[in-house]
Coordinates of C-alpha atoms in Angstrom, one line a residue:
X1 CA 0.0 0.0 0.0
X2 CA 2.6 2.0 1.2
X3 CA 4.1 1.3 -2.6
X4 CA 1.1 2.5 -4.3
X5 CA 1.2 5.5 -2.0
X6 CA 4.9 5.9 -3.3
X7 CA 3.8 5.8 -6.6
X8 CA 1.3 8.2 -6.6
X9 CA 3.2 10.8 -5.0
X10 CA 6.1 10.6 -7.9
X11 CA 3.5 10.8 -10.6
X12 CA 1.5 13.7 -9.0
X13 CA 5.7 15.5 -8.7
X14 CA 5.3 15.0 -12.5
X15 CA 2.8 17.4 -13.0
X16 CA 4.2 20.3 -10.7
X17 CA 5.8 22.1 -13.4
X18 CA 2.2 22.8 -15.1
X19 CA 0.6 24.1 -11.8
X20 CA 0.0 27.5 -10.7
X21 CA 2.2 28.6 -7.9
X22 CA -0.5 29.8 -5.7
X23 CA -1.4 26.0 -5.8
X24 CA 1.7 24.4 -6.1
X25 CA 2.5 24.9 -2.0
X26 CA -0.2 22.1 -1.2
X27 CA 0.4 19.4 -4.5
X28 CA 3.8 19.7 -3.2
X29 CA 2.5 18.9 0.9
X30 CA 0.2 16.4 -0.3
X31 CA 2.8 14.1 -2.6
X32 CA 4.8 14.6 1.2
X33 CA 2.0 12.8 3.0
X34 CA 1.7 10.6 0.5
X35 CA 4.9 9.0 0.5
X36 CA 5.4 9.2 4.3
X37 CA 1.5 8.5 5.0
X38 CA 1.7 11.3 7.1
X39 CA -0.8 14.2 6.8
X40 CA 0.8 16.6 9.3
X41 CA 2.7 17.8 6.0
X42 CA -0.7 19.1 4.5
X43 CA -1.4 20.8 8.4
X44 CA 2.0 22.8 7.7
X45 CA 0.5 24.6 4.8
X46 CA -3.0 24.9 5.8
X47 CA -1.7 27.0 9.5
X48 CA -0.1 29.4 7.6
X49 CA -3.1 30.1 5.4
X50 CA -5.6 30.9 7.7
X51 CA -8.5 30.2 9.4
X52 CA -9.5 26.6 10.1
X53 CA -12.8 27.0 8.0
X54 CA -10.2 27.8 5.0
X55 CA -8.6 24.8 5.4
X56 CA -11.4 22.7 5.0
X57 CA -11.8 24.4 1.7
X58 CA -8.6 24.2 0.3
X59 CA -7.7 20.7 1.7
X60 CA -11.1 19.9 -0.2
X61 CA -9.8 22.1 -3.2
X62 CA -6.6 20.1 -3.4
X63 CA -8.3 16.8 -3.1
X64 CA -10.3 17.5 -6.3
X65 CA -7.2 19.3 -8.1
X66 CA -4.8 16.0 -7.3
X67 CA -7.7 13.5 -8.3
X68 CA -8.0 15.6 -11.9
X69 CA -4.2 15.8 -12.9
X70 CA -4.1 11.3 -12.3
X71 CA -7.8 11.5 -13.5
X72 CA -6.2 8.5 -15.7
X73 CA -5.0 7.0 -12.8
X74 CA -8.9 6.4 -10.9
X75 CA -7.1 3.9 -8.5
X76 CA -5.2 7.4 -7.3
X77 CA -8.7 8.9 -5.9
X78 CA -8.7 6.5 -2.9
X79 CA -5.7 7.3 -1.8
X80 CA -5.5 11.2 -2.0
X81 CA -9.5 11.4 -0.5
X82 CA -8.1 9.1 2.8
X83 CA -5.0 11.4 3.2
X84 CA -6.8 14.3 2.4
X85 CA -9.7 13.2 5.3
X86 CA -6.6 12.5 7.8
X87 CA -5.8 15.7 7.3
X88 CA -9.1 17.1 7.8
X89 CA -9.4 14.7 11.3
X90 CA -5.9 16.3 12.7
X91 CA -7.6 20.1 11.9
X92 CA -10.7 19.1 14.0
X93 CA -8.2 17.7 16.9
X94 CA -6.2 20.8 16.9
X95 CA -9.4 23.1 16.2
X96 CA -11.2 21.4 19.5
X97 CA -7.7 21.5 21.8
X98 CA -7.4 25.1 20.7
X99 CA -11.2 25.6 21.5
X100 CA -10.7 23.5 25.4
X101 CA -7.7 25.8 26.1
X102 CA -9.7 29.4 24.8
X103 CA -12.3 28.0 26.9
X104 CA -9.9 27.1 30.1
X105 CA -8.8 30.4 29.5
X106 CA -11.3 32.8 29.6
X107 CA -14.0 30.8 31.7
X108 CA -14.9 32.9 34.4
X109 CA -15.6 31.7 38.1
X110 CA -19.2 30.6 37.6
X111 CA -20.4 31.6 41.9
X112 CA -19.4 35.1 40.4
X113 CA -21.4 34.9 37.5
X114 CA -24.2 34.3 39.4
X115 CA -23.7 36.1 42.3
X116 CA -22.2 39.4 41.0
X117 CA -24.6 42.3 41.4
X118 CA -24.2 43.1 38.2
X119 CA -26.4 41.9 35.1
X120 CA -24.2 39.7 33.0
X121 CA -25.1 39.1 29.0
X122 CA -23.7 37.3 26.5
X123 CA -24.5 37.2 22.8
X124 CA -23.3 35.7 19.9
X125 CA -22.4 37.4 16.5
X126 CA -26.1 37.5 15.8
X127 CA -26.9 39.1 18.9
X128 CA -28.3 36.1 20.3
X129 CA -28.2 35.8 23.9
X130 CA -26.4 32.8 25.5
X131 CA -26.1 33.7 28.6
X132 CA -28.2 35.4 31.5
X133 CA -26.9 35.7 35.3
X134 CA -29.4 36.3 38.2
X135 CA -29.1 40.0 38.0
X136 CA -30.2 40.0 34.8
X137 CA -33.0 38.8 35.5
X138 CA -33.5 40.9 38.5
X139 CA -32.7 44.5 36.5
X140 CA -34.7 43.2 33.6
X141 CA -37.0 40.8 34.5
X142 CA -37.0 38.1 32.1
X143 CA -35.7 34.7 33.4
X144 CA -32.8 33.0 31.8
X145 CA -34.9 30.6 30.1
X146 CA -37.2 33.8 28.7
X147 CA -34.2 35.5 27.7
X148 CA -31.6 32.8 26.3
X149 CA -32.2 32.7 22.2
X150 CA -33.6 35.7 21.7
X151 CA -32.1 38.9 20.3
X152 CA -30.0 41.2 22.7
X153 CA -31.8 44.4 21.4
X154 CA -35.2 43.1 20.3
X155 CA -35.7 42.4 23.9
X156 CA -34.3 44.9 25.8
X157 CA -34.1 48.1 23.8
X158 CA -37.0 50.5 23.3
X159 CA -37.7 51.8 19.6
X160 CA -36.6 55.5 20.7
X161 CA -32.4 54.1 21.5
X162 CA -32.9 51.1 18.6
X163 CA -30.8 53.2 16.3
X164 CA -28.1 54.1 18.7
X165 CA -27.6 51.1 20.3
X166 CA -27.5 48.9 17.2
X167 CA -24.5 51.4 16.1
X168 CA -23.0 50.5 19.2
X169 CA -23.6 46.5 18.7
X170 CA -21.9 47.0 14.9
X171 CA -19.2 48.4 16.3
X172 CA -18.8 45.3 18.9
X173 CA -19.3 43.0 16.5
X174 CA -16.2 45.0 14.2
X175 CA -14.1 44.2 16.8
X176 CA -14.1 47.7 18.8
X177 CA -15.4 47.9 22.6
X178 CA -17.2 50.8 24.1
X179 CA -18.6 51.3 27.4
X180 CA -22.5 52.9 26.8
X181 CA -25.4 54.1 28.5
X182 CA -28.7 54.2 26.9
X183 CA -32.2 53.1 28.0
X184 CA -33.6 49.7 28.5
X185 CA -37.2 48.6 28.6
X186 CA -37.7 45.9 31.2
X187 CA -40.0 42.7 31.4
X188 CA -43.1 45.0 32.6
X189 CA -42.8 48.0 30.1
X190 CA -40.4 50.3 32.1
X191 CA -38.2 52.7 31.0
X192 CA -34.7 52.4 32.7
X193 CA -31.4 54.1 32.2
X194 CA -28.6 51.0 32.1
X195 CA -24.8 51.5 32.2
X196 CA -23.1 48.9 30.0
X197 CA -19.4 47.7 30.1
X198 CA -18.7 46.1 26.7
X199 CA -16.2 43.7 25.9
X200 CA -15.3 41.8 22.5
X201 CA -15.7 37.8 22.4
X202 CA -13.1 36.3 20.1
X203 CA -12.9 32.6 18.3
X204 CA -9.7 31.1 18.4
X205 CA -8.6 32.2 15.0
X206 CA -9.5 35.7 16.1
X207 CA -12.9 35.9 14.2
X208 CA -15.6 37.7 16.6
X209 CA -17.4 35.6 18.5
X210 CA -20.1 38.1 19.7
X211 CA -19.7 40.5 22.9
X212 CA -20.0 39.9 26.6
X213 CA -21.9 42.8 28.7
X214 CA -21.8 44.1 32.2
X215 CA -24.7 46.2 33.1
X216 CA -26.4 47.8 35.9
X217 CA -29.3 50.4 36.6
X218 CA -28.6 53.7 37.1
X219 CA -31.9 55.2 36.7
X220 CA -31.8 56.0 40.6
X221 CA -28.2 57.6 40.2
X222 CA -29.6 59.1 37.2
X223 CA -32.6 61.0 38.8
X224 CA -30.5 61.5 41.7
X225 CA -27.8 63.5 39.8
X226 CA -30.8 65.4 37.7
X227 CA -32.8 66.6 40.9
X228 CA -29.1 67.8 42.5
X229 CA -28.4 69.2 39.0
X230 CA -32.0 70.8 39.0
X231 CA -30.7 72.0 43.1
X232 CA -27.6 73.4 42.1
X233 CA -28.9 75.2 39.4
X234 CA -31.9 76.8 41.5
X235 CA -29.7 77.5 44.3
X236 CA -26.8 79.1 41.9
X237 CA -29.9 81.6 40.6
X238 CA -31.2 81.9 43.6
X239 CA -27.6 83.5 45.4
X240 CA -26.7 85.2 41.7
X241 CA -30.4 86.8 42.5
X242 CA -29.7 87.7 46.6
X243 CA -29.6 91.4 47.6
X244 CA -26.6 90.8 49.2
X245 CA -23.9 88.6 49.6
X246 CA -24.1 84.8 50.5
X247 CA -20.3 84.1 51.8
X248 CA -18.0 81.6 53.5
X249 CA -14.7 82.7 54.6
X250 CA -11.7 80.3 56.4
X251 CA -11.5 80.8 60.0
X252 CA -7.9 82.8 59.7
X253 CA -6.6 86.2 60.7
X254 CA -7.9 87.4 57.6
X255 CA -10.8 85.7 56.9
X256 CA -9.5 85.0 53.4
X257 CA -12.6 83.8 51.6
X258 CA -13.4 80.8 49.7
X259 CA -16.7 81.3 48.0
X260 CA -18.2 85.2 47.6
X261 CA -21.4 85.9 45.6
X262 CA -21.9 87.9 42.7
X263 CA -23.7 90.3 45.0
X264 CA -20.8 91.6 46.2
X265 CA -19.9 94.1 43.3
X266 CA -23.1 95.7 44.0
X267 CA -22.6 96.2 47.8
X268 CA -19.1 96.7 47.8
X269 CA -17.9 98.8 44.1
X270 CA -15.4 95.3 44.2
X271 CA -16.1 92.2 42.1
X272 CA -16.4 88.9 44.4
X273 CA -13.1 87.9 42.2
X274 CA -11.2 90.5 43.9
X275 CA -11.7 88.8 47.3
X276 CA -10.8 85.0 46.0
X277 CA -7.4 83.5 46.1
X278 CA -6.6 82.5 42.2
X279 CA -4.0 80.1 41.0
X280 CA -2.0 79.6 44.3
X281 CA -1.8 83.6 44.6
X282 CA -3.5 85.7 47.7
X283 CA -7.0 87.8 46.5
X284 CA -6.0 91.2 45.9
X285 CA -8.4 92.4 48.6
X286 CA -9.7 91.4 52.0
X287 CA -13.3 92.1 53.0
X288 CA -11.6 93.0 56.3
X289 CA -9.8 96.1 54.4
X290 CA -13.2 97.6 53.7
X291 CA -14.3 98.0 56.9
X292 CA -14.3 101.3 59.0
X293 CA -11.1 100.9 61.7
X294 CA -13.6 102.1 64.8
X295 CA -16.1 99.6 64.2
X296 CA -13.1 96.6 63.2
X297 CA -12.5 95.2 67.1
X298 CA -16.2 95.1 68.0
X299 CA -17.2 93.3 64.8
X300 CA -14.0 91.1 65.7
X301 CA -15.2 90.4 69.6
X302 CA -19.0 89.8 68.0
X303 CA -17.7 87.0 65.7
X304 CA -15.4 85.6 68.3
X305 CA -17.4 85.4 71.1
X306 CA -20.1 83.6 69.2
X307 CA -18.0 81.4 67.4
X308 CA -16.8 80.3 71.4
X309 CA -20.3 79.5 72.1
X310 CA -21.4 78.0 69.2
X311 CA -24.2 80.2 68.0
X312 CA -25.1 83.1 65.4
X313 CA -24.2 86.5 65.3
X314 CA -25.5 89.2 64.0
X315 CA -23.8 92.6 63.6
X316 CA -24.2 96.1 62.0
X317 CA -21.1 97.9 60.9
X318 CA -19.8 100.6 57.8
X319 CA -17.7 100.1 55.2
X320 CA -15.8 102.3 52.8
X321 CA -17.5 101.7 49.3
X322 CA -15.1 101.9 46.1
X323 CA -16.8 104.7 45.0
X324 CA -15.6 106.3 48.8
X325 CA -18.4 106.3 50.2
X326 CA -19.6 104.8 53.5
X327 CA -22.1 102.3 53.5
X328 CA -24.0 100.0 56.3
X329 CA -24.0 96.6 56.2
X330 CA -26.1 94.0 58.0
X331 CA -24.1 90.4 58.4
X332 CA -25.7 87.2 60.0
X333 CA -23.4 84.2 60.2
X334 CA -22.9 81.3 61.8
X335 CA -19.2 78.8 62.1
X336 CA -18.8 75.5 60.6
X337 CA -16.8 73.2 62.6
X338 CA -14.8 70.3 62.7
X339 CA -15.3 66.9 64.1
X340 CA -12.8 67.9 66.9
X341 CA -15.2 70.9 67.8
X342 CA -13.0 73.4 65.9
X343 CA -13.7 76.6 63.7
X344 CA -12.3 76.0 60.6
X345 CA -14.5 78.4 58.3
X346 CA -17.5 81.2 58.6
X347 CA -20.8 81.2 56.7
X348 CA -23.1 83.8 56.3
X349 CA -25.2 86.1 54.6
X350 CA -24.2 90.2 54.2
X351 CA -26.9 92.8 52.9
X352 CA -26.8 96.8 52.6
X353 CA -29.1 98.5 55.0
X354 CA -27.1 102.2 54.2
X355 CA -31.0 103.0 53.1
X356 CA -32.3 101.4 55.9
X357 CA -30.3 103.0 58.0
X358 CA -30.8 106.5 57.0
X359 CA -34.6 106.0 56.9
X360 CA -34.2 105.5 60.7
X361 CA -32.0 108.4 61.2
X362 CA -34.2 110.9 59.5
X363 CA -36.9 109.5 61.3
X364 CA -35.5 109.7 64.5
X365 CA -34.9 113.0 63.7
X366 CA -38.1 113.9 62.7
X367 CA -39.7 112.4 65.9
X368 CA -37.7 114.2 68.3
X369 CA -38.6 117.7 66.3
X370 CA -42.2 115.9 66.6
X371 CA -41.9 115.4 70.3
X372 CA -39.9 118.9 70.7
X373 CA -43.3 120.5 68.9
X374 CA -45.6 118.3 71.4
X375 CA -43.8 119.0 74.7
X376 CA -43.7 122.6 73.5
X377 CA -47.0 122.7 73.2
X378 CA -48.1 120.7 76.1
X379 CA -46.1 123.7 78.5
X380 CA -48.3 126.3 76.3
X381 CA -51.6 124.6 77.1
X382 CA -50.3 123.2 80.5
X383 CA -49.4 127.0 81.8
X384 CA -51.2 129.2 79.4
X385 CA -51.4 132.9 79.9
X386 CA -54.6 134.4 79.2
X387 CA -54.1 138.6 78.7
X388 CA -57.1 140.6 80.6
X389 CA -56.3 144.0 80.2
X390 CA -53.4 146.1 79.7
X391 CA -51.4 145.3 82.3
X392 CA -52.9 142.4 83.7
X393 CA -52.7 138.8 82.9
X394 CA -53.9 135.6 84.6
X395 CA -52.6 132.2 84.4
X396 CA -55.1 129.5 85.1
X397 CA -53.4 126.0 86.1
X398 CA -55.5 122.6 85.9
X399 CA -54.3 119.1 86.8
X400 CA -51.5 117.9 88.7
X401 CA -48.1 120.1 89.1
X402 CA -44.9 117.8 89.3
X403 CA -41.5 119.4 89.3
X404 CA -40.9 119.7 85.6
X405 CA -44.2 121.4 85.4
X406 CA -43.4 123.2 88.4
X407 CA -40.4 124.5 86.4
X408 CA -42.1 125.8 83.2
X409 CA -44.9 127.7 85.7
X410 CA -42.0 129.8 86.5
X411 CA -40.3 130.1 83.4
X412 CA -43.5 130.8 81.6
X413 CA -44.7 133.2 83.9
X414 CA -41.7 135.5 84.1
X415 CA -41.8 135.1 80.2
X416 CA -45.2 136.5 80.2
X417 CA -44.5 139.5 82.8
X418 CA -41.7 140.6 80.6
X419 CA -43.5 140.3 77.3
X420 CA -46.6 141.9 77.9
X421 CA -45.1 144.4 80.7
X422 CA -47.8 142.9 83.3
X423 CA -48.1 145.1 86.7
X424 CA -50.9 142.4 88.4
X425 CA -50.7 138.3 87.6
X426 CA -53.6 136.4 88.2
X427 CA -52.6 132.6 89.2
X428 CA -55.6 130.6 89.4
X429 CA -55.4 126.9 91.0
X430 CA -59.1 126.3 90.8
X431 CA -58.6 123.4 88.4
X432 CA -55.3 121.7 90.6
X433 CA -56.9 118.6 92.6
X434 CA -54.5 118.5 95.0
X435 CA -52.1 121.4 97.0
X436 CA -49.2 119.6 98.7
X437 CA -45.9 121.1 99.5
X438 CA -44.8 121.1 96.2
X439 CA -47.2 122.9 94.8
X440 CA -47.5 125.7 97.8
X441 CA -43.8 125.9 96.9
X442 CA -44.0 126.5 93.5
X443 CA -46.8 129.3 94.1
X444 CA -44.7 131.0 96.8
X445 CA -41.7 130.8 95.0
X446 CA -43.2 131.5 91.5
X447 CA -45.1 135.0 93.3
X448 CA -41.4 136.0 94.4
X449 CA -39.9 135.8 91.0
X450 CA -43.3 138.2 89.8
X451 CA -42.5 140.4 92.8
X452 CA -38.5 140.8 91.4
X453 CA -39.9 141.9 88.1
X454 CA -42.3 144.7 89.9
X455 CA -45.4 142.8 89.3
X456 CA -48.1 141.9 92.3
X457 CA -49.4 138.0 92.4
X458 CA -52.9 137.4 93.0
X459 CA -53.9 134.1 94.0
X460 CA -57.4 132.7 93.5
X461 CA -59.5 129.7 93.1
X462 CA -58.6 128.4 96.7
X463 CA -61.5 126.3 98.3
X464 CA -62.2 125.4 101.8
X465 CA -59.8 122.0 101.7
X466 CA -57.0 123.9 99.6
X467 CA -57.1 126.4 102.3
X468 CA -56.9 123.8 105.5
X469 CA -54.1 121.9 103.7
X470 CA -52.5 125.5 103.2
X471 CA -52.5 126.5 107.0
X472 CA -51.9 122.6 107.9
X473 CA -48.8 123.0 106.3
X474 CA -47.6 126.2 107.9
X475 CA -47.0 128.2 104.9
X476 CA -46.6 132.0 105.0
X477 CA -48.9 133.3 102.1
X478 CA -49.0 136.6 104.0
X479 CA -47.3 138.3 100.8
X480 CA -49.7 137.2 98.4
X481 CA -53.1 138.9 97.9
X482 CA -55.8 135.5 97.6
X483 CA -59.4 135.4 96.2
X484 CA -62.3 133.3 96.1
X485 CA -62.5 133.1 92.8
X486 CA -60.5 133.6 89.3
X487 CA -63.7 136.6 88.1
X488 CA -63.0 138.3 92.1
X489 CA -59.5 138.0 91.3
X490 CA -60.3 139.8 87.3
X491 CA -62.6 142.3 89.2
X492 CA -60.2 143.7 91.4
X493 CA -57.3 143.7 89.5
X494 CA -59.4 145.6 86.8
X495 CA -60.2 147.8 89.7
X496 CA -56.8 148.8 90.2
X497 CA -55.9 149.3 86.9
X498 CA -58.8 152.0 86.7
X499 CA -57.3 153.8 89.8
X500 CA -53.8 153.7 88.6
X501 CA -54.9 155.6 85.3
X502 CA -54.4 159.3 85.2
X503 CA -58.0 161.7 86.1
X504 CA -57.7 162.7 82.5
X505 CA -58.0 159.6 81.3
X506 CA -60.8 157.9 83.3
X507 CA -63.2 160.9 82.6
X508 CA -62.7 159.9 78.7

């Protein structure tokens, strides 16, 4: 056999010179394992021609080539098909080792496959799934049975990402991995955002084999970020929007801030840049260089002492504006501590009250001229004088006579002698409840400082009681002419007036 084998080979060696050279390589291998019975020659080629599938086809290829050029040798056919089939056996072998060892290889731990919180899918180059962990099944919903065999994104991906993710799949399937994320539709119709980690499944002969996915739900993280996204973004409009300025400053001799709000050009004449350190270098100003030197230490001793007791403080103090001006500010803050109890920055809130502040100013202002007015004319109507004649005025006192009122009688009463020229004062205490000393002081000592100016006091309107306090309290009225009444008192000072006058006169 071996003979025939022999013989074969040497006539097929004939006919190399009339073959191609792109088919001579495997004539050549296949007379080899002919005469040596030995197909491994034919194996040789085939390796270093590519992929196993190709070898099948030109092992089959060479089979039909060899069997035409001894087509007049048909005892030849035998021979070259059973070499040619050996050959063929041997690729299988190899093909399967290659295929145990890949999968030795790459075969993952299979308690993590089904215990990884992750969703774990495989899929072939048709996008067929082949396998489904646990998670899977949990994230999506369909069991593995349910899911196994049918395509990756006819089952998992909604109509409004098809496009998208089947450029993604392409791509896999090309040979080039990408991590995505794109939304899922689950077992029960929901929408879910799913973070996949991609990676490229290879054959042996480094065809693609299909990908291998990683995935988990995010829509919680998803939401999560949007709403603090959506927070941010309100609370970045809301402090560009303050009428003021929303701070925090490190807990240093300076106060050397790290965040200022846009609010701060508008208040101080200073953009908030101005007051922030910038690539390693100090700000160009300190908030603490603004503020007026005589109100510096008790802003200083305000923040101190309540950053000692752990509370807010509150403080009003001026600054010098960029434009030089001086403006007021209003600051609440509070400290942020450490887990050790320590100070290590200041927060707070600063707003202009310069408008505020001089409201209140000109409105103290006007209430004092207010209560000046009132008190000025609360002496008028609490010791008014009342002219009678020429000569002659009376001054009629009602209600209760302390010591300030005590004072304007006086003052009011010499005011009134000197301005009208009065040579007889009335004072009439009909209308004053009660005559203690005080008051009997104030008469006798307000009829001396009449008597200085050259004017006589008459005092009337004293009733029974008035007059048994009067003598109970030993007081020497002996100078001072008294009267029943404030029209006895009008009468006779009248009547005096009329004697004084000159003859000529009264017969006019």
């Amino acid at each position: 056999m071996i003979a025939d084998h022999l013989a074969i080979a040497n006539t097929l060696r004939t006919w190399f010179p009339n073959v191609p050279s792109p088919d001579r390589p495997l004539l050549v291998a296949l007379a080899d394992a002919l005469s040596t019975n030995n197909p491994s020659h034919l194996l040789a080629v085939i390796r270093s021609e590519g992929s196993i599938a190709a070898g099948f086809q030109r092992l089959d290829a060479t089979r039909r080539q060899a069997t035409k050029l001894l087509s007049d040798q048909p005892a030849a056919a035998g021979p070259i098909a059973d070499i040619i089939a050996a050959a063929q056996q041997m690729l299988i072998a190899k093909e399967e080792a290659l295929l145990r060892r890949e999968h030795m290889l790459n075969q993952r731990p299979e308690q993590s496959f089904l215990t990884s919180p992750l969703a774990i899918i495989e899929a072939n180059e048709y996008g067929i799934i082949t396998r489904w962990n646990p998670a899977a099944e949990r994230i999506f919903g369909w069991s593995a049975n349910e899911a196994i065999g049918k395509n990756a994104i006819e089952l998992l991906v909604p109509d409004v990402t098809r496009e998208h993710v089947e450029a993604m799949v392409n791509a896999l399937l090309s040979g080039q991995a990408a991590n995505t994320r794109n939304a899922n539709i689950t077992k029960d119709g929901r929408i879910i955002i799913c973070q996949w980690y991609n990676a490229v499944l290879h054959h042996p002969d480094g065809r693609v084999a299909g990908w291998i996915s990683q995935t988990e739900d995010i829509t919680d993280q998803i939401r999560a970020e949007e709403a603090l996204r959506e927070s941010q973004r309100r609370l970045d409009s809301l402090i560009r929007h303050l009428p003021g300025i929303a701070y925090r400053v490190r807990n240093d001799a300076k106060w050397t801030a790290e965040f200022m709000s846009e609010g701060t050009l508008a208040i101080t004449g200073y953009p908030a840049s101005d007051f922030l350190p910038s690539e390693g270098q100090m700000p160009r100003l300190s908030f603490g260089d603004l503020i007026l030197p005589e109100d510096a230490a008790a802003i200083r001793e305000s923040v101190h002492t309540a950053l000692a007791q752990r509370r807010q403080f509150e403080i009003t103090y001026r600054i010098r504006h960029a434009n030089g001006g001086i403006r007021w500010l209003w600051e609440r803050g509070a400290g942020v501590f450490d887990d050790d109890g320590n100070a290590i920055a200041i927060e707070g809130f600063i707003t202009d009250v310069t408008a505020e502040r001089q409201a209140a100013e000109e409105w103290q202002a006007l209430n004092e001229r207010i209560i000046a007015a009132q008190q000025a004319a609360l002496r008028e109507l609490s010791t008014p004088i009342v002219p009678i004649s020429q000569g002659v005025i009376a001054m009629p006192l009602i209600g209760s006579i302390d010591s300030m009122r005590a004072q304007q009688i006086i003052e009011t009463l010499l005011e009134g002698v000197n301005t009208t020229g009065a040579h007889i004062v009335i004072l009439d205490v009909t209308g004053v409840p009660v005559v203690d000393t005080q008051v009997a002081n104030t008469l006798l000592r307000s009829a001396q400082a009449v008597r200085l100016l050259g004017a006589e006091v008459l005092l009337t309107g004293i009733r029974p009681e008035v007059a048994q306090t009067i003598v109970g309290l030993g007081l020497d009225l002996s100078h001072i002419r008294t009267m029943a009444s404030l029209q006895d008192g009008i009468l006779y000072a009248l009547g005096r007036q009329e004697k004084a006058r000159p003859r000529s006169q009264r017969m006019v």
